[in-house]
Coordinates of C-alpha atoms and ligand atoms in Angstrom, one line a residue:
X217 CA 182.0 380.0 35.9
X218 CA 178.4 379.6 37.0
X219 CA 176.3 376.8 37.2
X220 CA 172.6 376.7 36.2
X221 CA 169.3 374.7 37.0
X222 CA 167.0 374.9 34.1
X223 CA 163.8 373.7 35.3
X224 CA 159.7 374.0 34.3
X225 CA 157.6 376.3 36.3
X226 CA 154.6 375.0 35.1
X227 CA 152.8 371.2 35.0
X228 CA 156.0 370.1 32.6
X229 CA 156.4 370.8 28.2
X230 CA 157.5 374.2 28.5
X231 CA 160.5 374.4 25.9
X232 CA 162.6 373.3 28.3
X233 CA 165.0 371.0 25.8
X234 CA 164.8 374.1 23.3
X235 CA 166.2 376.6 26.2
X236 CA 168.6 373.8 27.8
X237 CA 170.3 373.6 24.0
X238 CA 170.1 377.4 23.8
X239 CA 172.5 378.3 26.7
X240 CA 174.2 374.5 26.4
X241 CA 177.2 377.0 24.5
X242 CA 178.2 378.5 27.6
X243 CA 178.2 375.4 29.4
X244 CA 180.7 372.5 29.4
X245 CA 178.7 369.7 31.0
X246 CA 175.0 369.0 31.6
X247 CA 173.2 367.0 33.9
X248 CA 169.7 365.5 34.2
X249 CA 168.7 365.2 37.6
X250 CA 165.7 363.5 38.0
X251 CA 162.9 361.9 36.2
X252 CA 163.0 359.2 33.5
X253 CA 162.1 358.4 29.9
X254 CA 158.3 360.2 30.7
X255 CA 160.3 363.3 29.9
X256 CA 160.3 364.3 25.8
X257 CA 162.7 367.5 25.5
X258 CA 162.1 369.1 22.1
X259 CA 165.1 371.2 20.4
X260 CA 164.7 372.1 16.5
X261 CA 168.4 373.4 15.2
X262 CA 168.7 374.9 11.5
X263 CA 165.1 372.9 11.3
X264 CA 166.2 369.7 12.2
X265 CA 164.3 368.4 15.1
X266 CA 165.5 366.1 17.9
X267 CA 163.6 364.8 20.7
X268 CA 165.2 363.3 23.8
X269 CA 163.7 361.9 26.7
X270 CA 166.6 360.4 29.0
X271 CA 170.1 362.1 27.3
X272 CA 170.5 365.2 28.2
X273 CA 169.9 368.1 25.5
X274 CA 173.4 369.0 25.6
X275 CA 174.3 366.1 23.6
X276 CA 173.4 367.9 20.3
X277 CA 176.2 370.6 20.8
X278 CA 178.7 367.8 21.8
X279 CA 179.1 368.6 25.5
X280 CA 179.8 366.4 28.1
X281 CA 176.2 364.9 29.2
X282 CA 175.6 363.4 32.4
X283 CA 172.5 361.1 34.1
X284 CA 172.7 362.0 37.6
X285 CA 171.5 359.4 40.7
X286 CA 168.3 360.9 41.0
X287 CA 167.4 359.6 37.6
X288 CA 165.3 356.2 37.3
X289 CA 166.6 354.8 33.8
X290 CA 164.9 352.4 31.6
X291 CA 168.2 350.9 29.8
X292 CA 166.2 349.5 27.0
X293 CA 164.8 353.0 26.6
X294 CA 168.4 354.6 27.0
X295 CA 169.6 351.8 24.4
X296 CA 166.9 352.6 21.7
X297 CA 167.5 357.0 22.3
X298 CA 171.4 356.4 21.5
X299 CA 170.7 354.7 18.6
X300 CA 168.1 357.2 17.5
X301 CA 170.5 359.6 17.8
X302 CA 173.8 357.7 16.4
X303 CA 171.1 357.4 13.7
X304 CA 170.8 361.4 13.5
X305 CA 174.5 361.7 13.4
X306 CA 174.7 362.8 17.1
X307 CA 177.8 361.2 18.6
X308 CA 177.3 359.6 22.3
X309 CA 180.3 358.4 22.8
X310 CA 182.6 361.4 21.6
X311 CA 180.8 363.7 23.8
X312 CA 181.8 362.0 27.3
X313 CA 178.7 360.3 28.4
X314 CA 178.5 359.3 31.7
X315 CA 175.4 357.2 34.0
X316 CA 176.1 357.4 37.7
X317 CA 176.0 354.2 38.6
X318 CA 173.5 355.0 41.5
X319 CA 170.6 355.4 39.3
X320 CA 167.7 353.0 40.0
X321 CA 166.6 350.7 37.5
X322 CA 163.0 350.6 35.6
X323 CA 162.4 346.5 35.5
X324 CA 159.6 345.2 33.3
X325 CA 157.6 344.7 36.2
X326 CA 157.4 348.3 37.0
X327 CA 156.1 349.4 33.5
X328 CA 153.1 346.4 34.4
X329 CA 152.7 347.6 37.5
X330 CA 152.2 351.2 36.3
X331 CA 149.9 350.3 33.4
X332 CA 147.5 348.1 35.8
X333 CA 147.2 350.6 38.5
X334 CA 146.1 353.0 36.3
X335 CA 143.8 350.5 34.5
X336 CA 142.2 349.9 38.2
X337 CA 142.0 353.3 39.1
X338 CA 139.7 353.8 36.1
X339 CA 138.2 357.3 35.8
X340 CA 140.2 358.4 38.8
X341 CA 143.9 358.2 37.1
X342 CA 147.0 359.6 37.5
X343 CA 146.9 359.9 33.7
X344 CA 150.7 358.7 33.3
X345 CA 153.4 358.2 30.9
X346 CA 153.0 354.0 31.5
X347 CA 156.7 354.1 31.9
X348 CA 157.0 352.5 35.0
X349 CA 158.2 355.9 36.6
X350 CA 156.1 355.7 40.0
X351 CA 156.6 352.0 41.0
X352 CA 160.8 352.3 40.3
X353 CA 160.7 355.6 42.9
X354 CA 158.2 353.6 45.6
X355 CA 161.2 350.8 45.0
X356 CA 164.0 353.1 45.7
X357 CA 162.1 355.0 48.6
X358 CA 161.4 351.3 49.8
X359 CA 165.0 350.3 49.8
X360 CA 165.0 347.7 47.6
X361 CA 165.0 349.0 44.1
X362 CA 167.9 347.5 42.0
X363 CA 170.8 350.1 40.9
X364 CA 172.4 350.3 37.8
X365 CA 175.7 349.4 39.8
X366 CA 173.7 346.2 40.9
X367 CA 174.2 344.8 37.3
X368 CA 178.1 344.1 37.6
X369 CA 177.4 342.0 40.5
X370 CA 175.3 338.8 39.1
X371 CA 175.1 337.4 42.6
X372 CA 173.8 340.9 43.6
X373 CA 171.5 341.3 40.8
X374 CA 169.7 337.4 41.1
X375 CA 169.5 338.0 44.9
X376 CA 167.6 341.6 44.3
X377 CA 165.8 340.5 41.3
X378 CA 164.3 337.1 43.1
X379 CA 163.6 339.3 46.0
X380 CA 161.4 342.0 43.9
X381 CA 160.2 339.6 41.9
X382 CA 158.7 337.4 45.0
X383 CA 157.1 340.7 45.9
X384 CA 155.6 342.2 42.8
X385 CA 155.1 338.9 41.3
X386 CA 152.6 338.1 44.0
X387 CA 150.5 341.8 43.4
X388 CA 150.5 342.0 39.9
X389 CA 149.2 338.1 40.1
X390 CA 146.3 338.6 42.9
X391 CA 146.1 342.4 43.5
X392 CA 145.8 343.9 40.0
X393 CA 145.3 340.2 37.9
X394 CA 148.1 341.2 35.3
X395 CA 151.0 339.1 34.0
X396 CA 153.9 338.1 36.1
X397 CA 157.6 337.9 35.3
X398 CA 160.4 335.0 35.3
X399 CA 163.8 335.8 36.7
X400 CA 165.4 334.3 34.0
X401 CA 163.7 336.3 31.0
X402 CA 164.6 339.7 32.6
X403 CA 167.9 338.2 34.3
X404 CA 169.5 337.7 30.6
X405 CA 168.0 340.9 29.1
X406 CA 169.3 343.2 31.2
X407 CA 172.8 341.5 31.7
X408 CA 173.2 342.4 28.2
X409 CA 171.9 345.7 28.3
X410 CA 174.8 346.2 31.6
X411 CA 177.8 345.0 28.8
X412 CA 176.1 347.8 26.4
X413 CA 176.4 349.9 29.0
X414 CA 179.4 349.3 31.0
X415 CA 181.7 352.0 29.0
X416 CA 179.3 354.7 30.4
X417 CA 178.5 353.6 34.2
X418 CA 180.7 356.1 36.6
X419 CA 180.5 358.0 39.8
X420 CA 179.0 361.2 38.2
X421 CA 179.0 363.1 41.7
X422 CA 182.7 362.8 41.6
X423 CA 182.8 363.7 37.7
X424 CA 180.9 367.1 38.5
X425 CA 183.4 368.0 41.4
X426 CA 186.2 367.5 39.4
X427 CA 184.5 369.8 36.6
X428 CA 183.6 372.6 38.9
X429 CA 187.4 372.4 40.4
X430 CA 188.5 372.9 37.3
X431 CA 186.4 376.2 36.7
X432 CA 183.6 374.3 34.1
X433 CA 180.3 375.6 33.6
X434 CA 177.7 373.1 34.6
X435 CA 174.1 373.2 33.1
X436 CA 171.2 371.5 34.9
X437 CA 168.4 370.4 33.1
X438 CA 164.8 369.6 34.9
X439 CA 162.0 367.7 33.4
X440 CA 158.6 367.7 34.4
X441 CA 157.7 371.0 36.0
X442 CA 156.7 372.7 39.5
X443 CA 153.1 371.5 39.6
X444 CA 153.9 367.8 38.7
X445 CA 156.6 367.8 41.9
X446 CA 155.6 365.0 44.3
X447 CA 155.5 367.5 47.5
X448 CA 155.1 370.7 45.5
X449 CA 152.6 370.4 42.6
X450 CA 148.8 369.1 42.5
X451 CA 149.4 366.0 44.4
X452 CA 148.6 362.9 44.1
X453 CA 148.2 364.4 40.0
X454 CA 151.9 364.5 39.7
X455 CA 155.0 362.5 39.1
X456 CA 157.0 361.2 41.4
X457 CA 160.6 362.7 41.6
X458 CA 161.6 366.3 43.3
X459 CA 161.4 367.9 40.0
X460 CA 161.7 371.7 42.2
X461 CA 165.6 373.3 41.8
X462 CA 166.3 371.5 45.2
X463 CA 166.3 368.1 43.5
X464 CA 168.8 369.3 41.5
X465 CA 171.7 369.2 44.2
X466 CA 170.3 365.8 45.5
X467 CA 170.1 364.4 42.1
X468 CA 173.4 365.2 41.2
X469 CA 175.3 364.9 44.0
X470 CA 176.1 368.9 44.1
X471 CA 175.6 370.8 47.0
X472 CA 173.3 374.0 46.8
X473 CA 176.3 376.1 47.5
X474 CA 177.3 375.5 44.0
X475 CA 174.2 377.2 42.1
X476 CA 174.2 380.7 40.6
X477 CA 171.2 380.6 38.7
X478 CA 167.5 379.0 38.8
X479 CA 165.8 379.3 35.8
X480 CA 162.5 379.1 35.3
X481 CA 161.0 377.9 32.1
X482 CA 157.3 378.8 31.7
X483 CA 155.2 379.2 28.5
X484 CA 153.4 382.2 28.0
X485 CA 150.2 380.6 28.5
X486 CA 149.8 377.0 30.6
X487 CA 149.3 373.2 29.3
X488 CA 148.6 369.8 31.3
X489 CA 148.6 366.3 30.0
X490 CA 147.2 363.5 32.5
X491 CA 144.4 364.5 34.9
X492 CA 144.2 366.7 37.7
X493 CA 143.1 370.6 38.5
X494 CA 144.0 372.8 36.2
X495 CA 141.7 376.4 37.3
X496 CA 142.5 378.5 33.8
X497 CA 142.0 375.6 31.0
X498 CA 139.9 376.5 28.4
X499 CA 137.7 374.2 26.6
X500 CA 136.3 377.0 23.9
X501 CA 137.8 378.1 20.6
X502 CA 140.4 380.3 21.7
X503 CA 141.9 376.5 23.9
X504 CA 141.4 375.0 20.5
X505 CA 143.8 378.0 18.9
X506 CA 146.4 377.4 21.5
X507 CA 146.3 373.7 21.1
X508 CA 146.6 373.9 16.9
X509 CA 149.0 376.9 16.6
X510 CA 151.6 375.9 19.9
X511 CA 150.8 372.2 18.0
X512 CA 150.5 371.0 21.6
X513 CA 151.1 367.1 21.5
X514 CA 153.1 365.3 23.8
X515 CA 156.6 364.4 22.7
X516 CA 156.7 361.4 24.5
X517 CA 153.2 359.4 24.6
X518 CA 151.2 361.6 21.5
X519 CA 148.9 362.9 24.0
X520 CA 146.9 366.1 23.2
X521 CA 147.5 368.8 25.9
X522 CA 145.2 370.6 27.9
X523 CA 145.2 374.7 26.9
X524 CA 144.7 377.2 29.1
X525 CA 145.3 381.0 30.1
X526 CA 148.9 382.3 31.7
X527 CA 148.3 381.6 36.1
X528 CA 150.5 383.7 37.8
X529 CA 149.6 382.3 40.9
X530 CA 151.3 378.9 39.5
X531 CA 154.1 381.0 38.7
X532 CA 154.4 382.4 42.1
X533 CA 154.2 379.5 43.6
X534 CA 157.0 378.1 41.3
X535 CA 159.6 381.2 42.3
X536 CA 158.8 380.5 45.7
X537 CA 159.4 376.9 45.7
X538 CA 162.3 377.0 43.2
X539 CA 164.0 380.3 44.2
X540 CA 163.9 381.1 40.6
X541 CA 166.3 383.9 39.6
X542 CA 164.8 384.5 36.2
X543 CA 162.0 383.1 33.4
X544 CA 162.4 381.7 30.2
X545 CA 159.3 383.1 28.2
X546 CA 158.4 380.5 25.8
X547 CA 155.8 380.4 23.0
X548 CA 155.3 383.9 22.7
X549 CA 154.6 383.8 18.5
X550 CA 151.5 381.7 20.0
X551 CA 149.5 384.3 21.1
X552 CA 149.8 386.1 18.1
X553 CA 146.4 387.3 16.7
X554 CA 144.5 386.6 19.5
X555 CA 142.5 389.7 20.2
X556 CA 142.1 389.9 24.0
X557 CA 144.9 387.7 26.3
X558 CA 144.1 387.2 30.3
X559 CA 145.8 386.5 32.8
X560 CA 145.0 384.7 36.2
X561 CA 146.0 387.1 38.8
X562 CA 144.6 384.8 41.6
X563 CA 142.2 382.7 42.7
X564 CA 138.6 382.8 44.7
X565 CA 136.5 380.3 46.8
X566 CA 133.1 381.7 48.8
X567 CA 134.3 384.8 48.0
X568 CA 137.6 384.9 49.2
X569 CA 140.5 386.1 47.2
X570 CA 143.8 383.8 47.3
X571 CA 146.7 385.0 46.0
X572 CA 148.8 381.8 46.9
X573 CA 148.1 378.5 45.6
X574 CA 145.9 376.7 48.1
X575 CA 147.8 374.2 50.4
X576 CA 145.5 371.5 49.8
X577 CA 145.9 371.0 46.0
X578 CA 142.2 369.4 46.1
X579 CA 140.9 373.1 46.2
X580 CA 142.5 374.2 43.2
X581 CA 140.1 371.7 41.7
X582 CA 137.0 374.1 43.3
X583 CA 138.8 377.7 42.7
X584 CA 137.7 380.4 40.1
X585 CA 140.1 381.9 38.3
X586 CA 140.3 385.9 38.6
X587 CA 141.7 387.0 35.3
X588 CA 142.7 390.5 33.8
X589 CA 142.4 391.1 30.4
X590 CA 144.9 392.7 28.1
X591 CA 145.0 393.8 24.5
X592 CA 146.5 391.2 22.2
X593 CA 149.0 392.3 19.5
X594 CA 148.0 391.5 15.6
X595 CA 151.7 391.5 14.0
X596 CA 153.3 388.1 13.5
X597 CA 155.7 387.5 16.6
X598 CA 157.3 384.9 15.0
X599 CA 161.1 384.2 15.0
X600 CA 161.8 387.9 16.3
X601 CA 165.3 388.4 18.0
X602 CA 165.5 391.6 19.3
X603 CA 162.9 392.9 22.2
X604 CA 162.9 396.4 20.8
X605 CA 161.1 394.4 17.7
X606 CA 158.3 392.8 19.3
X607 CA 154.8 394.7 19.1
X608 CA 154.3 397.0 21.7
X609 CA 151.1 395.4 23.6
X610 CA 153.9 391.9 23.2
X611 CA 155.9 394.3 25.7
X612 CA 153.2 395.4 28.2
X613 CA 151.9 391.7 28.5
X614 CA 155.8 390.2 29.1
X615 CA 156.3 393.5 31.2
X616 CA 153.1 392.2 33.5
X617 CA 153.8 388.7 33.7
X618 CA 157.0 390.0 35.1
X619 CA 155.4 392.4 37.8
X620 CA 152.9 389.7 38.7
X621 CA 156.0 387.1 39.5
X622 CA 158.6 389.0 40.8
X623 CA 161.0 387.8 38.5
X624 CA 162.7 389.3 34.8
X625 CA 161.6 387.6 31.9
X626 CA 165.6 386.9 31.3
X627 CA 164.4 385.0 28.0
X628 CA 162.0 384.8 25.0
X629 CA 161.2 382.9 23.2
X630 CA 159.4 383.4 19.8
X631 CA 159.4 380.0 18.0
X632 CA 160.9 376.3 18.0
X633 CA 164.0 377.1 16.7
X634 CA 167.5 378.2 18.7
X635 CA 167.5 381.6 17.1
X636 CA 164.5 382.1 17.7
X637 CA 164.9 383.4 20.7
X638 CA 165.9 386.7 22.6
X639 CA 168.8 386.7 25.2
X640 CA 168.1 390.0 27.4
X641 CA 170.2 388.6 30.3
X642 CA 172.6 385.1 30.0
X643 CA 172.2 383.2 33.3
X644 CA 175.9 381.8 32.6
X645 CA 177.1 385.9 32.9
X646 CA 175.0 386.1 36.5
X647 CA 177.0 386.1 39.5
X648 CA 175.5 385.9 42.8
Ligands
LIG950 P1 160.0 370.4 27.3 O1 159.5 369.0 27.7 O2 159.9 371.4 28.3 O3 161.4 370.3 26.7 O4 159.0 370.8 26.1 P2 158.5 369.9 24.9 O5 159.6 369.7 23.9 O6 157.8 368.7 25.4 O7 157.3 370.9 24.3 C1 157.6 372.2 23.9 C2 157.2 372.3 22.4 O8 157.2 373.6 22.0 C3 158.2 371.6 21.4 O9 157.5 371.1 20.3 C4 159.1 372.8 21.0 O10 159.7 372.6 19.7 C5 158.1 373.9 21.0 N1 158.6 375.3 21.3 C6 159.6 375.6 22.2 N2 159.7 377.0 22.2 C7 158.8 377.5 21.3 C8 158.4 378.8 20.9 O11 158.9 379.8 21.5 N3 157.4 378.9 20.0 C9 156.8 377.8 19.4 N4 155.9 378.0 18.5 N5 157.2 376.5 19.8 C10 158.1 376.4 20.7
LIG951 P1 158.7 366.9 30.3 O1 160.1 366.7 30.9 C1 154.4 366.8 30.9 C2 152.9 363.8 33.7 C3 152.0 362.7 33.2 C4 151.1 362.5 34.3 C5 152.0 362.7 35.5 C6 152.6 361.4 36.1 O2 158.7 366.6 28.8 O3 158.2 368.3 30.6 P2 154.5 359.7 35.3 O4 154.6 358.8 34.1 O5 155.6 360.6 35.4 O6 154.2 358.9 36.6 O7 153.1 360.6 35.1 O8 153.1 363.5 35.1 N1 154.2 364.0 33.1 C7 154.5 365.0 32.2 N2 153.8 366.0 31.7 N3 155.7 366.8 30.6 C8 156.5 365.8 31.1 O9 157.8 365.8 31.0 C9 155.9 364.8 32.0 N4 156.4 363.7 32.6 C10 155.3 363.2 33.3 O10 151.3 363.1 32.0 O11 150.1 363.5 34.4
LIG952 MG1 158.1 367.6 27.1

């Protein structure tokens, strides 16, 4: 059976939950790799909507769902999502759900530290999720985060947590002038969260061998996208895990050797939430008719999202980096009606054409777009399942973004729901 990486090829949002829970039937486990609780993965099945941000979107077709090492987990958040979805009649426990116990730990004082940094940066911010994403990675990278593993070892865990707190207790207090922390207030909270938990702590690594031995299908699924990577995308405007297809394997504890199949989820036109460059937004009416039709809110912090034309050199530079082996096409039905549709086919600067994404993401900033224009379609788009169906200019555009990448357009997709989709090629059917 093959394994897939399902990841975003653009700056994160790009239906990835819908197209993880698409192809979640041919798979028998999925994985989230990396990332926390600032992802918000968005499936809608027989209308129902769902939104996860830390269980993988496998859950809702009862397969088994795995958090993988590379994940930095908020437990209250994890804590609150399975009751959300207990609440939706989605059963956690039935559906094998394992936490590796490697994952690092978000403590209070990383959601402080994330919220005052930002507060200090002032018009320069990141633009975050305030999750406390960035400080739990500098913790881990720093060797002395706290691991989820940490928490069935009290003398472990008060050791660590006097340590960090020492440290960050000290910068929050005279760096940034925020509030502090006592060991004993977080001490008892998250020793109760760690019984909650205990059923579901394992060594996924292991769990994942043991699948692929016995022929299973596993499903990776990415969050954030290409361009919010922390050595890929528009640094220092990103996030801070690997989010590119390599991250996968080191996330998980899965060699590369083990992947079939990179796919790339990309709308067919580009959003952004938080700051940072961003060459093809538009700020006119036709951004304003992207943002109201694609309803483009974040699902996590209620953020509008920055609109802007399809950039194939973003795209580019996501096949490169990921060693995508095919697209998911998403958002389609949202270009319907619009009379003219262009596409970024590169960049200039002083006159110079760039056909790559500039190495120093700070240029992006100064780079005009060079767009082509093509002829939009006027028919409704909408829920349409069979390519031969969709209009034919909806053809030529897909048919270019293809040429432009490099890639097949393996996937459309042509609303919110899971049938709303078209399945030209199934990445679970792709042998290398
Ligand atoms: P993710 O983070 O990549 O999983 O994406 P989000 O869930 O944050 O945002 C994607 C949004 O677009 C969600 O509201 C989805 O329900 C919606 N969506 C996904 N695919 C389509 C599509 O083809 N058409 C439309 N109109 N909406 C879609
Ligand atoms: P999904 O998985 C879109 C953005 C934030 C900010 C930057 C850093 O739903 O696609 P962080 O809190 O991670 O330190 O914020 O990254 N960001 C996302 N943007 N979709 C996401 O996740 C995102 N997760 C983080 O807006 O610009
Ligand atoms: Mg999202």
């Amino acid at each position: 059976m093959a394994n897939v990486i399902i990841m975003g090829a653009q700056w994160g949002d790009e239906g990835k939950g819908k197209i993880v829970d698409l192809l979640t039937e041919q798979a028998d486990a999925v994985v989230r790799f990396q990332g926390g609780h600032n992802a918000g993965h968005t499936l809608v099945v027989d209308g129902k909507k769902y939104v996860l941000h830390l269980i993988p979107s496998g859950i809702i077709r009862g397969k088994k769902c795995f958090i993988g090492n590379g994940v930095v987990l908020d437990p209250t958040a994890l804590i609150d999502e399975m009751q959300e979805m207990a609440n939706l009649g989605v059963s956690i426990t039935g559906a094998g759900f394992k936490i590796s116990a490697l994952t690092h730990l978000i403590m209070p004082y990383h959601r402080e530290l994330d919220i005052a940094r930002e507060k200090r940066k002032g018009k320069g911010k990141i633009g975050t999720t305030g999750r406390g994403i960035g400080p739990t990675y500098e913790d881990k990278m720093a060797r002395r985060g706290i691991r989820l593993s940490d928490l069935y070892n009290r003398q472990v865990f008060e050791a660590k947590l006097q340590e960090n707190l020492a440290y960050h207790n000290f910068m929050l207090e005279n760096f940034y002038n925020a509030a502090t922390f006592t060991l004993e207030s977080i001490r008892d909270d998250y020793l109760r969260m760690a019984d909650t938990l205990a059923p579901f702590v394992d060594d996924v690594g292991t769990l994942l061998a043991d699948a692929m031995d016995a022929g299973q299908a596993i499903l990776f699924e990415g969050a954030q996208g290409t361009m919010l990577d922390v050595d890929h995308g528009t640094y220092p405007y990103v996030t801070s895990s690997s989010v590119v297809a390599g991250g996968a394997c080191s996330g998980s504890g899965v060699g590369p050797t083990h992947i079939d199949y990179v796919l790339g989820v990309t709308k067919a036109y580009t959003t952004r939430v938080g700051s940072g460059p961003f060459p093809t937004e538009l700020t006119d009416a036709i951004g304003k008719h992207l943002y109201t039709v694609g309803h483009e809110v974040g699902a996590s912090t209620g953020r509008p999202r920055r609109c802007g034309w399809f950039d194939a050199v973003v795209l580019r530079h996501a096949v490169r980096a990921n060693g995508i082996t095919g697209l998911a096409l998403t958002k389609l039905d949202v270009l319907d009606g619009l009379k003219t549709i262009k596409i970024c086919v590169a960049y200039q600067r002083n006159g110079r054409r760039m056909e790559t994404m500039p190495a120093d993401p700070s240029i992006m900033d100064v780079c005009e777009p060079i767009f082509e224009e093509m002829p939009g379609w006027s028919e409704p788009t909408v829920g349409i399942e069979r390519f031969e169906d969709l209009p034919q200019n909806a053809r030529d555009y897909i048919q270019r973004l293809e040429s432009l990448t490099g890639v097949p357009a393996d996937i459309l997709s042509t609303g919110p729901d899971r049938v709303q989709t078209i399945l030209r090629r199934n990445p679970f059917s792709h042998t290398r």
